[in-house]
Coordinates of C-alpha atoms in Angstrom, one line a residue:
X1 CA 0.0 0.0 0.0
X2 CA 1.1 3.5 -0.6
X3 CA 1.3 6.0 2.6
X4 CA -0.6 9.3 2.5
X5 CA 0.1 12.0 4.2
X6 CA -2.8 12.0 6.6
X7 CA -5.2 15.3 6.0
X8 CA -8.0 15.9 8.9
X9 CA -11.4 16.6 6.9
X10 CA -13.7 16.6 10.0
X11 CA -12.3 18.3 12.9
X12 CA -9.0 21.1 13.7
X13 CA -8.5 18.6 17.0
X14 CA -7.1 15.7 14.7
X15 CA -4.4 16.8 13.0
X16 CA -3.2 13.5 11.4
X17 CA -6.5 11.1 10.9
X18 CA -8.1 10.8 7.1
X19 CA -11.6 10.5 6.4
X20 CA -12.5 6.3 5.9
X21 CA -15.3 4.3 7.2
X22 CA -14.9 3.4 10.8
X23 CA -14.4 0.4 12.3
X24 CA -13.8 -0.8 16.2
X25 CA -10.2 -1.1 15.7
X26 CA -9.8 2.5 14.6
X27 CA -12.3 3.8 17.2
X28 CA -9.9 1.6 19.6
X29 CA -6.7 3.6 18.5
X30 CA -8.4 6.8 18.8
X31 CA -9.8 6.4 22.3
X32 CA -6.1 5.8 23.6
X33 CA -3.7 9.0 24.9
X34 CA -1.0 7.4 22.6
X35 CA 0.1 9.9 19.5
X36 CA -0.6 7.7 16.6
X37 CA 0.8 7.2 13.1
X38 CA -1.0 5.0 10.6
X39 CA -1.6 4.5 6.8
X40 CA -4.8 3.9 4.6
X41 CA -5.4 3.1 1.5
X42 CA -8.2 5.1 -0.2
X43 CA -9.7 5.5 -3.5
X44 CA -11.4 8.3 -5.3
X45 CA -14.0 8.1 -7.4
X46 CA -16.5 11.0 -8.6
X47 CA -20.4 10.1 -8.7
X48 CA -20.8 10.1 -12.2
X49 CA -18.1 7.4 -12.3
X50 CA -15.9 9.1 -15.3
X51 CA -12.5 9.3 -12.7
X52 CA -10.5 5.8 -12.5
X53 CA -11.3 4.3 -9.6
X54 CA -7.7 2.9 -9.2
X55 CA -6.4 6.6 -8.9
X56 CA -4.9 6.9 -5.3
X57 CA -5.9 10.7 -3.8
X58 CA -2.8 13.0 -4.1
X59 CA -3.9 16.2 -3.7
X60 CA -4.4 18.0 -0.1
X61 CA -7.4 20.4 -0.2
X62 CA -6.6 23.8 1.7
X63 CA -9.1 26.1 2.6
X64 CA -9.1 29.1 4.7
X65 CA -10.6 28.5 8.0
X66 CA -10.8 31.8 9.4
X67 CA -13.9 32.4 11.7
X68 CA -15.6 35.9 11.2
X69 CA -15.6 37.9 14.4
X70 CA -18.9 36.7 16.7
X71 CA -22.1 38.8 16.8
X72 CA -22.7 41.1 19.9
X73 CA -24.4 39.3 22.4
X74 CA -27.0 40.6 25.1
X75 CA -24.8 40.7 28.5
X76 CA -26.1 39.0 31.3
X77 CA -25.9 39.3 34.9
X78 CA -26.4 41.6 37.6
X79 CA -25.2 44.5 35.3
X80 CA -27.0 43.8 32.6
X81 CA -30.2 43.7 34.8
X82 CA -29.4 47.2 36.0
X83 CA -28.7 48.6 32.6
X84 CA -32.2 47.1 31.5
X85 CA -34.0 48.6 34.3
X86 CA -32.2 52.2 33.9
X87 CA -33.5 51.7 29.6
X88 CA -36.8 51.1 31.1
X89 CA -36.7 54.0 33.4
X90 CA -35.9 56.2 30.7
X91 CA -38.5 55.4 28.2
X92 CA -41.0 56.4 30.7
X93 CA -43.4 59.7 30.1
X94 CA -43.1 62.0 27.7
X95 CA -39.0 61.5 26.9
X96 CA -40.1 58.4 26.4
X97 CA -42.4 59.1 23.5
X98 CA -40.2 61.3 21.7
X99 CA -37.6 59.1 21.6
X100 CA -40.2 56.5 20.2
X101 CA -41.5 59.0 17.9
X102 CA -39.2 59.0 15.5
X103 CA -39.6 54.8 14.7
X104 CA -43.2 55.9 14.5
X105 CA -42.3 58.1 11.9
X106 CA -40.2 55.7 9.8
X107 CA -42.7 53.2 10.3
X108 CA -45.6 54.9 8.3
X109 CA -42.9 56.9 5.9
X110 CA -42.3 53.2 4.8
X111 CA -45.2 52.1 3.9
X112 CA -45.6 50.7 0.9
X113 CA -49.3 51.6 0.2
X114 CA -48.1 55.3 1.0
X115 CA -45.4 55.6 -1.2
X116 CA -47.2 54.2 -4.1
X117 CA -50.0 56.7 -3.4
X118 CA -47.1 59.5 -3.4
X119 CA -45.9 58.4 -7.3
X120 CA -49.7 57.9 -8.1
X121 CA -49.8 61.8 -7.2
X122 CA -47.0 62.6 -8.8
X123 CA -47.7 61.0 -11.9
X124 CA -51.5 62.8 -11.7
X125 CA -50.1 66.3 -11.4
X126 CA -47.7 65.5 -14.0
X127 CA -50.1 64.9 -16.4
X128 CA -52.0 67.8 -15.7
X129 CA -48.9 70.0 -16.0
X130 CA -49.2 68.7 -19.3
X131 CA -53.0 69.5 -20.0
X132 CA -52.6 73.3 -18.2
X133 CA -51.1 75.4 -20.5
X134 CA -47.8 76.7 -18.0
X135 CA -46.4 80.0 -18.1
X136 CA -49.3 81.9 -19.2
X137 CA -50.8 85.3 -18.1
X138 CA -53.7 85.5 -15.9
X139 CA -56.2 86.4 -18.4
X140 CA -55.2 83.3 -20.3
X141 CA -56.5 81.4 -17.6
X142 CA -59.5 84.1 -17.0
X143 CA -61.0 83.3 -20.8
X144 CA -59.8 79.6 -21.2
X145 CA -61.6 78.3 -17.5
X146 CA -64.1 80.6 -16.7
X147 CA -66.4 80.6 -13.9
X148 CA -69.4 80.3 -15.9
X149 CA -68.8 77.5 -17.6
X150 CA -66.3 75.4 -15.3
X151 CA -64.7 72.0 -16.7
X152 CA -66.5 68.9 -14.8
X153 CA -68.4 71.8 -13.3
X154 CA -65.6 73.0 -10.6
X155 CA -62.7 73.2 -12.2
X156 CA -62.2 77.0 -13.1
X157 CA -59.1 79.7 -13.2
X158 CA -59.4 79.7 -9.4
X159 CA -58.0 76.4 -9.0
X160 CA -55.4 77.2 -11.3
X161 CA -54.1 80.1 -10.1
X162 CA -54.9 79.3 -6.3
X163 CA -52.9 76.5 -6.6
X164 CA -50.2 77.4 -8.8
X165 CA -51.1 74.7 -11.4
X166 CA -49.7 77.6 -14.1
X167 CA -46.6 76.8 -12.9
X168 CA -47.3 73.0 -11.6
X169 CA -43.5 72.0 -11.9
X170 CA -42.5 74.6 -9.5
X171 CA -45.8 74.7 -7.6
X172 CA -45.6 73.8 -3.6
X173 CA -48.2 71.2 -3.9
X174 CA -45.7 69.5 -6.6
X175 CA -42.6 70.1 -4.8
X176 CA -43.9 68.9 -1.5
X177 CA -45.3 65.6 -2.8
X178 CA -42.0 64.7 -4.3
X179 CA -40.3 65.8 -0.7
X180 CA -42.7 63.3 1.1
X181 CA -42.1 60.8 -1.8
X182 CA -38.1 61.6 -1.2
X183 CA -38.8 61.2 2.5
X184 CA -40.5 57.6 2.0
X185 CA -37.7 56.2 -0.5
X186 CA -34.6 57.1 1.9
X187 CA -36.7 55.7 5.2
X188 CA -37.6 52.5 3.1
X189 CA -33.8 52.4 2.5
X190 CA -32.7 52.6 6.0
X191 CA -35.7 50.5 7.6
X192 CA -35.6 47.8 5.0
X193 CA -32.9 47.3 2.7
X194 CA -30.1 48.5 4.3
X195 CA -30.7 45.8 7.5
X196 CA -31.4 43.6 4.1
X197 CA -28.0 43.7 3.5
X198 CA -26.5 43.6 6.7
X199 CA -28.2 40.3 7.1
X200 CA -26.4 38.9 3.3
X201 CA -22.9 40.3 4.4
X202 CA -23.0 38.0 8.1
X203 CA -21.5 34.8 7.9
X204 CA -23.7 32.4 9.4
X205 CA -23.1 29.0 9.8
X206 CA -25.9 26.3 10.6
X207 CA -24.8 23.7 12.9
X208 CA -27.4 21.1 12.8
X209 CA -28.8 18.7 9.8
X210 CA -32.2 19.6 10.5
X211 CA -31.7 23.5 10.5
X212 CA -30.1 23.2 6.8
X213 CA -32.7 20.3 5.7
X214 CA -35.3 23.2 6.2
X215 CA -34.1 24.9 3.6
X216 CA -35.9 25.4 0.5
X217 CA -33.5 23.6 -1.3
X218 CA -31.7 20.5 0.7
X219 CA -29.4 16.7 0.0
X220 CA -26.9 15.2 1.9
X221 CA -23.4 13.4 0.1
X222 CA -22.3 10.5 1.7
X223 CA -18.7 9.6 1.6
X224 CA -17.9 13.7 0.8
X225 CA -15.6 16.3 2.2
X226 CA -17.6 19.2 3.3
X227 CA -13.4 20.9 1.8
X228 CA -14.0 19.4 -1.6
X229 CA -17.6 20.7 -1.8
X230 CA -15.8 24.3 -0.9
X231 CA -13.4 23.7 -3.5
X232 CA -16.5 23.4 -6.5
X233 CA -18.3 26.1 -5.0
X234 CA -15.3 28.7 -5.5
X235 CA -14.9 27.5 -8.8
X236 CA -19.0 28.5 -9.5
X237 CA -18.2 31.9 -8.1
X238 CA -19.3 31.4 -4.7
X239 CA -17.4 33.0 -1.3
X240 CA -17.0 30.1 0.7
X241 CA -16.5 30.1 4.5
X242 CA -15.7 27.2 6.7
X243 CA -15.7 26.9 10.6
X244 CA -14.8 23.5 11.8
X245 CA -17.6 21.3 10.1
X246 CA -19.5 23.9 9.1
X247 CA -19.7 25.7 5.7
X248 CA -21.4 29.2 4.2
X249 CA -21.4 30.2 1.1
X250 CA -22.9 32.7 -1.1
X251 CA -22.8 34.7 -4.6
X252 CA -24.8 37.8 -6.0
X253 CA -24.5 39.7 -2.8
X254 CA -24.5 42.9 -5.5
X255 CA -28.4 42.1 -6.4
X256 CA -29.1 42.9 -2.5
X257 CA -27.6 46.2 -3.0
X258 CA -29.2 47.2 -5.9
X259 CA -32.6 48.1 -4.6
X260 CA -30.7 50.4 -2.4
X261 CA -29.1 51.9 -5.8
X262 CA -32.1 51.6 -7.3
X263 CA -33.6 54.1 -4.0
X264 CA -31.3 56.4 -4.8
X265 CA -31.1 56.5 -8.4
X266 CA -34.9 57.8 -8.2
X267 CA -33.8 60.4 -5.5
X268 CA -31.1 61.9 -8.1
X269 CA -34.5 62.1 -10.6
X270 CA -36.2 64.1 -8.4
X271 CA -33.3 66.1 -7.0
X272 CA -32.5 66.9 -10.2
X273 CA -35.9 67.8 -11.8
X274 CA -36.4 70.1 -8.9
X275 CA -33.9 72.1 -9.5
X276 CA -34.3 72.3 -13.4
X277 CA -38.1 73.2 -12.2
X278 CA -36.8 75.8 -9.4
X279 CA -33.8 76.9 -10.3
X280 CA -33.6 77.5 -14.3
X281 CA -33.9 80.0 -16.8
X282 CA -36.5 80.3 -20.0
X283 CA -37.2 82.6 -22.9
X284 CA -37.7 83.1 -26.5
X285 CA -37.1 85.6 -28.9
X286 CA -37.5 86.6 -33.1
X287 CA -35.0 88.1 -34.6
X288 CA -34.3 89.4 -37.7
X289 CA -31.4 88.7 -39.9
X290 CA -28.2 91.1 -39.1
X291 CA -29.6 92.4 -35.7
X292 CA -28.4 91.0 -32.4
X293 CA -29.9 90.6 -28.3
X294 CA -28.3 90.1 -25.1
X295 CA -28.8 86.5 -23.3
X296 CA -30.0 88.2 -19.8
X297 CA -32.4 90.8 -21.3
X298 CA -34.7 87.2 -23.3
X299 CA -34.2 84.6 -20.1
X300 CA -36.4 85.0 -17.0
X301 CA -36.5 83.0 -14.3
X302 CA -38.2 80.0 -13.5
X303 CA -38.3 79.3 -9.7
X304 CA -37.0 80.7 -6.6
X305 CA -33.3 78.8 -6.9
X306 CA -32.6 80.3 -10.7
X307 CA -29.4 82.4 -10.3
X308 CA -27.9 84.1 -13.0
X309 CA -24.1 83.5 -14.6
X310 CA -21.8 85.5 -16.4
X311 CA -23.0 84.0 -19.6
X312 CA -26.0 85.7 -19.1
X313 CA -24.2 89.2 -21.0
X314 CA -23.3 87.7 -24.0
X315 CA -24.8 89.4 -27.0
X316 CA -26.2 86.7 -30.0
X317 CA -25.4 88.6 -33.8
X318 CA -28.1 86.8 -35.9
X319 CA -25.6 86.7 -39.0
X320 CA -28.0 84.7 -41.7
X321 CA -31.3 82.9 -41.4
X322 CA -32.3 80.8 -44.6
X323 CA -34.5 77.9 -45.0
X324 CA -34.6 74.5 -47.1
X325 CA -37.4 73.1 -48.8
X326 CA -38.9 70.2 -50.1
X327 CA -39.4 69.4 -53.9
X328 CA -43.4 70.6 -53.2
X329 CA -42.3 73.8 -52.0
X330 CA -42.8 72.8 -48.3
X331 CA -40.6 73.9 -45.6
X332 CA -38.0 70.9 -44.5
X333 CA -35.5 72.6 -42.2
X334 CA -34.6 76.0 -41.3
X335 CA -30.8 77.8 -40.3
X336 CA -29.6 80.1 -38.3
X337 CA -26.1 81.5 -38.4
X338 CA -25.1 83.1 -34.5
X339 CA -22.0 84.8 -33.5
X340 CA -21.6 85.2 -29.8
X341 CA -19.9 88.0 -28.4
X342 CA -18.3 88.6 -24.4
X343 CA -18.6 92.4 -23.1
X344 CA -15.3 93.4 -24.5
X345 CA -16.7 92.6 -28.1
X346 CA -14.7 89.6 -28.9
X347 CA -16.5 86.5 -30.3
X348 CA -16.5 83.7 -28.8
X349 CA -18.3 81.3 -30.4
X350 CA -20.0 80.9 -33.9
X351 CA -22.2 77.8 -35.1
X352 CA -25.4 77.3 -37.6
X353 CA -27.8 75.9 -35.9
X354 CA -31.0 73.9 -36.9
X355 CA -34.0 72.0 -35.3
X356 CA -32.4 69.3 -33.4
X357 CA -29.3 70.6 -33.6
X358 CA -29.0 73.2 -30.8
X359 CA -26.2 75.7 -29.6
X360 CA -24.4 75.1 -26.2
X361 CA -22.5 77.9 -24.3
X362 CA -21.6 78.6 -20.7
X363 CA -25.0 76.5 -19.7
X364 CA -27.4 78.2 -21.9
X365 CA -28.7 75.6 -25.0
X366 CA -30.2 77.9 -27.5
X367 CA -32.6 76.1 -29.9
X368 CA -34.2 76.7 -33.3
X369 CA -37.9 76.7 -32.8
X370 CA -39.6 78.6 -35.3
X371 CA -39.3 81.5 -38.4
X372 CA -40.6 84.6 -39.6
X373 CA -41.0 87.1 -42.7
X374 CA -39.3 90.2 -40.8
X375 CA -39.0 92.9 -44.2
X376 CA -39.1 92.3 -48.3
X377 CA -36.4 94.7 -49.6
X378 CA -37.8 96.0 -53.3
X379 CA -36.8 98.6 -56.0
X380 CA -39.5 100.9 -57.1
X381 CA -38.7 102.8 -60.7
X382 CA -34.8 102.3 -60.4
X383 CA -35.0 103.9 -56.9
X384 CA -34.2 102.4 -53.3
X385 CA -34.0 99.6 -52.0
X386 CA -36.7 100.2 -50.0
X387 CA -38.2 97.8 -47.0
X388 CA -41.2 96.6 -46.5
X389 CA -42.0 95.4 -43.2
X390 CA -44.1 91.8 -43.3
X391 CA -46.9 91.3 -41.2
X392 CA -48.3 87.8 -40.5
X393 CA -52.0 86.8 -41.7
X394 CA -54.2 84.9 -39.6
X395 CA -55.4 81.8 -42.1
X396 CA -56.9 78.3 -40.7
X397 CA -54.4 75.7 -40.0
X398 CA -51.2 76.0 -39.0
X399 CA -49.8 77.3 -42.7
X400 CA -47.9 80.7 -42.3
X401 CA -48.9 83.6 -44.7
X402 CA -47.2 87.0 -44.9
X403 CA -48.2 90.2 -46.7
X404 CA -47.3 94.2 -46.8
X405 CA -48.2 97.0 -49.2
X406 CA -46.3 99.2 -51.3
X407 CA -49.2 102.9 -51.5
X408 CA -49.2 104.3 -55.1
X409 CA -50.8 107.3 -56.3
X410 CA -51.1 110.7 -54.1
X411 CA -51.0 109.9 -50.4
X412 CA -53.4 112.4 -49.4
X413 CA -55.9 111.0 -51.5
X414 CA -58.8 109.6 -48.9
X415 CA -58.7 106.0 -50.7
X416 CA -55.3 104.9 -50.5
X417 CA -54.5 102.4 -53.2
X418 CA -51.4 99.9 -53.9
X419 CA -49.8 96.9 -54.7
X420 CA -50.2 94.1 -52.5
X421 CA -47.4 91.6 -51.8
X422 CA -48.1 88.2 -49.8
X423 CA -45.6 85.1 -49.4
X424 CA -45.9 82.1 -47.6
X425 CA -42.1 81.7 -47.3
X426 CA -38.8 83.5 -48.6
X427 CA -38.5 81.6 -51.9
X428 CA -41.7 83.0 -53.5
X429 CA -43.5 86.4 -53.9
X430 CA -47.4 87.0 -54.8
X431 CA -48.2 90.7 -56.4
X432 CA -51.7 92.1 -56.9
X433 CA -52.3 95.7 -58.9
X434 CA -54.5 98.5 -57.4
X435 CA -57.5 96.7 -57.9
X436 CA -56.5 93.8 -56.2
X437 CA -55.8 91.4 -59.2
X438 CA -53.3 89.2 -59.4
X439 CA -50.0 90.5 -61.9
X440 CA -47.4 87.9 -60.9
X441 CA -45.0 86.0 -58.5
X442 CA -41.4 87.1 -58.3
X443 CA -38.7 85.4 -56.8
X444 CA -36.0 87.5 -54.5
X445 CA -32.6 87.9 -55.8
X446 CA -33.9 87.1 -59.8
X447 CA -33.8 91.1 -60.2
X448 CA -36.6 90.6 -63.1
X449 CA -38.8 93.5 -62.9
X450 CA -42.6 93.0 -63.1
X451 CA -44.7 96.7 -64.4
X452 CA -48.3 97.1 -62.2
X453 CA -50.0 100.0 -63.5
X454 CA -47.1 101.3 -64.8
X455 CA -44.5 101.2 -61.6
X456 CA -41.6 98.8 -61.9
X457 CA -41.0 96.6 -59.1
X458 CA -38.0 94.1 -58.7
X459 CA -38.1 92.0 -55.9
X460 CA -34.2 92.3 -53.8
X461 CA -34.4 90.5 -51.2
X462 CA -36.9 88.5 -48.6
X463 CA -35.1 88.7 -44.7
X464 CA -36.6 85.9 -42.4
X465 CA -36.6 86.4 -38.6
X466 CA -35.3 83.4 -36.4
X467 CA -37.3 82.2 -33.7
X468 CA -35.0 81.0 -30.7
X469 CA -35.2 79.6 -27.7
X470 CA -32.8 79.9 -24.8
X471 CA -32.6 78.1 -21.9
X472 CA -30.3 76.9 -18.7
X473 CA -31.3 74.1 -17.2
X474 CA -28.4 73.0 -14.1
X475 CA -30.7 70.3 -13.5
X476 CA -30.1 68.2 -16.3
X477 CA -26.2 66.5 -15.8
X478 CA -28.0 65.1 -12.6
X479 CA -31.4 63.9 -14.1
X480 CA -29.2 62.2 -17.0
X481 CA -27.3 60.6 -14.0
X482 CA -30.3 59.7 -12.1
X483 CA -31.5 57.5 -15.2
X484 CA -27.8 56.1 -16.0
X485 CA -28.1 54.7 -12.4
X486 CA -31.6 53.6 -12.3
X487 CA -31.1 51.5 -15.6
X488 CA -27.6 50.0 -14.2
X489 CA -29.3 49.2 -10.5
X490 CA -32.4 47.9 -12.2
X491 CA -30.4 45.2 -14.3
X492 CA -28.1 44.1 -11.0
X493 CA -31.5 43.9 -9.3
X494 CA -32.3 40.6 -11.4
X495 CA -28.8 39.3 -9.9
X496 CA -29.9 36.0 -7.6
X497 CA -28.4 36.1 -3.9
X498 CA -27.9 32.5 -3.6
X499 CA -27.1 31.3 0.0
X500 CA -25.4 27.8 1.2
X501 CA -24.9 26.0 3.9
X502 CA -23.6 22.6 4.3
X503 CA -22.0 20.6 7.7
X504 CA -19.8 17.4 7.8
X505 CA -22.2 15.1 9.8
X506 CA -20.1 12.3 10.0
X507 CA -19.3 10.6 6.4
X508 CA -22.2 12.1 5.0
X509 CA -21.8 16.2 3.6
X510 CA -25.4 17.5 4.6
X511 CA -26.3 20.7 2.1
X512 CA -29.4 23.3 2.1
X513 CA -29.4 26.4 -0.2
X514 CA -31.8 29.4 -1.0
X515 CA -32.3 32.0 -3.3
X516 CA -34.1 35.1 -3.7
X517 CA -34.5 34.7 -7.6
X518 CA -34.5 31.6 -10.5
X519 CA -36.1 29.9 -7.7
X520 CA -36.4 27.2 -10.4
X521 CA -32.9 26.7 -11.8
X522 CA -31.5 27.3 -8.8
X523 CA -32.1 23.0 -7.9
X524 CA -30.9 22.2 -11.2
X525 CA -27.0 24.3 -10.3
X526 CA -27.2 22.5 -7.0
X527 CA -27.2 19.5 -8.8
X528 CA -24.7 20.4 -11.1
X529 CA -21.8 21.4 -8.4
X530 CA -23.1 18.5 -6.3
X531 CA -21.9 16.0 -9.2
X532 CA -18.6 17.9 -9.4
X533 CA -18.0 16.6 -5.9
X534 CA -15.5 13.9 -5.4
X535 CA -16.6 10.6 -3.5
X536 CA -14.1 9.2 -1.6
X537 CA -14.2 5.5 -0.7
X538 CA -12.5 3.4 1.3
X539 CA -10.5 0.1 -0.2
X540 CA -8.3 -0.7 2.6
X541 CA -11.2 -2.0 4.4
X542 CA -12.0 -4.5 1.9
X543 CA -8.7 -5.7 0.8
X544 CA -7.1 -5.4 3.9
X545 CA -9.1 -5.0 7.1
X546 CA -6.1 -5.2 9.5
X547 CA -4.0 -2.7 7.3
X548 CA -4.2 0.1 10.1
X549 CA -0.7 0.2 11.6
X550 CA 0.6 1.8 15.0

């Protein structure tokens, strides 16, 4: 027979005695004080019989036996007893209700029911944010929900303006729901989850069969190493932790902290889309091509945290507005060229922007919104150019139409007559005579003249007007942020916290496991790493009963 080097699998207070089956001859040796020095003979084989089962063991299974510091337990005795009565002494009267108060408070911030009736709120006044035209004057709200005629026959400008639903996002009923929904999330965090995870981090170890046969998932191994199953479990990702006879092990620890990332991914949400409701800037302007406006003298402010930056005196040079069009004639996109300029004049940016493709600078995002026919620039007889301002013509729909007048004849005359001009956009020009007749259509820049009751007209140029919008909204970086982390947090969430625990009862490896999620594949692993375990079986005792040597 070959001599091992004798490993102890069951217990640190036997250095030098290998697992085997036990007989009365080795239960005689280890009953006397002698220090004793034997050799066995063992084979290995795994349980799905693929090892050779004349292969002697060679390898010596190391695992870190470190035992985690014990738990804090209650002191008893005579101090203790004193301590306990001076805890109840103090909790008595009215000290002692404040200092219960606050659990009180936790308690129903936590509650579930309550804190999805604070996001059913939220959600509700969201919507009608939406439905509630914001911003507006009062006698917007004066003509569109009168008293006389109020929607679902209460609803009128009173509730509006009474309750600041003109400016919901900002409002104090808004903001306050989304403090006591803040309020709920971070005392669910520290009431619930937080202890969750506390509990995942501790080591514990289960010391009888019948403790880990309750759990949900449970076999025993007979002829196993509670080491060797330690050894599989690492290799399936599992932290393994042995005291003695006793084994813990678990993996996806991360899915227990991610409703607490989850928690706080939602309070960055609604930190963050308070201050872009409190504490930003808005405004919109038209300008005309070749003129320019100052940032601070468009954008007002929003809520009571907007403060204003030195970005705020830059000056905007509107140096070109044009438009592209469809093969129809239709509008498809429309340009505007900016220069931006600091207070000593220099520029300090320039870009063309378009829809969807705003301009950022110091925290203000300028957008391109809408247009405008500002002034038609025409040649009358060979003199000028003279410019015709272009008023906008209220039509049904929402097609734009544009017109001015050019006066002929003597102005003193009581009926004033003239050409008319209307265009729908800067590509095209309409012209009717005196008597309001149609003569032509003229395109800018084509310098053919056109004769109306014997004035010649050429058609120069047609200057747009850019419609902006500006905007600072510090908000935003920590919205973004809010969402980057909810997404991330929601995905770990699905992460299963498996827990095991196993314990060398005898020859026989005793294992029970749980898991928070895949509560159906999670038998099918176990299964998996239990085959992976090796089965070791005793041969000496067979071939050669009297084999154990002093």
């Amino acid at each position: 027979m070959e001599s091992l080097g004798s490993v102890n699998r069951l217990s640190p207070s036997l250095p030098k005695t290998l697992l085997v089956p036990c007989n009365a001859q080795i239960r005689s040796l280890w009953t006397s004080k002698r220090a004793l020095h034997f050799t066995v003979c063992c084979k290995l084989k795994s349980s799905q019989g693929k090892r050779d089962s004349a292969k002697l063991i060679s390898k010596k299974i190391v695992l870190s036996g470190e035992v985690p510091p014990p738990l804090a337990e209650e002191k008893s005795g005579p101090a203790g007893d004193a301590r306990e009565e001076a805890g109840k002494s103090r909790t008595v009267g009215g000290a002692g209700f404040v200092k219960r108060l606050p659990r009180r408070v936790l308690a129903l911030l936590s509650n579930l029911p309550l804190a999805i009736g604070e996001m059913a709120t939220v959600a509700a006044l969201m919507a009608l944010g939406t439905v509630i035209d914001q911003g507006e004057a009062p006698d917007f709200y004066f003509q569109k929900y009168p008293e006389e005629n109020p929607i679902l026959g209460f609803f009128t400008w009173r509730w509006v303006l009474t309750l600041g639903f003109d400016h919901m996002f900002s409002s104090p009923i808004f903001l306050g729901t989304l403090a006591l929904l803040a309020a709920s999330l971070m005392a669910c965090t520290y009431t619930t989850q937080i202890p969750i995870v506390k509990v995942a981090r501790r080591w514990s170890f289960l010391s009888s069969p019948e403790a880990i046969r309750k759990q949900e998932y449970s076999d025993s191994l007979p002829w196993a190493s509670v080491q060797d199953l330690g050894v599989v479990l690492m290799g399936a990702g599992y932290e393994v932790f042995l005291k003695g006879p006793s084994l813990y092990a678990f993996k996806g620890l991360a899915g227990r902290f991610a409703p607490i990332g989850v928690h706080l991914a939602m309070l960055l949400i609604m930190v963050g889309g308070t201050v872009s409701a409190a504490g930003s800037f808005r405004g919109s302007v038209t300008v005309p091509q070749g003129l320019n406006f100052v940032v601070g003298d468009v954008l007002g402010p929003s809520g009571f945290l907007s403060t204003p930056t030195e970005s705020f005196n830059t000056e905007i040079h509107v140096n070109r507005f044009y438009m592209d069009y469809y093969d129809s004639g239709e509008v498809s996109q429309f340009h505007t060229d900016l220069s931006l300029f600091d207070l000593s004049g220099k520029e300090v940016m320039r870009k063309t922007i378009s829809v969807n493709d705003p301009l950022r600078y110091g925290g203000i995002t300028i957008y391109q919104t809408d247009w405008s026919f500002s002034t038609l620039q025409i040649l009358k007889d060979g003199e000028g150019p003279f410019n015709l301002p272009m008023a906008p013509l209220q039509i049904n729909g929402d097609k734009k139409l544009f017109g001015t007048f050019l006066p002929t004849g003597d102005d003193d005359s009581p009926k004033v007559k003239g050409i008319s001009m209307l265009a729908r956009d800067l590509q095209s020009i309409i012209l009717y005579d005196q008597d309001g007749k149609f003569v032509g259509v003229r395109r800018p820049n084509s310098n053919l003249p056109i004769d109306i009751g014997g004035t010649k007209i050429v058609i120069v140029d047609a200057i747009g007007s850019s419609g902006l919008n500006l905007k600072t909204d510090p908000g935003v970086p920590v919205v973004y942020a809010g969402f980057g982390a909810l997404m991330l947090t929601t995905c770990i969430s699905y992460l299963s916290h498996a827990q095991i625990w196993a314990l060398q009862d005898g020859t026989t490896v005793v294992i029970g496991g749980k898991t928070n999620r895949a509560k159906a594949e999670f038998p099918e692993e176990m299964n998996r790493l239990l085959d992976r375990v090796p089965e070791i079986v005793g041969s000496a005792d067979s071939k050669n009963p009297g084999g154990v040597g002093g």
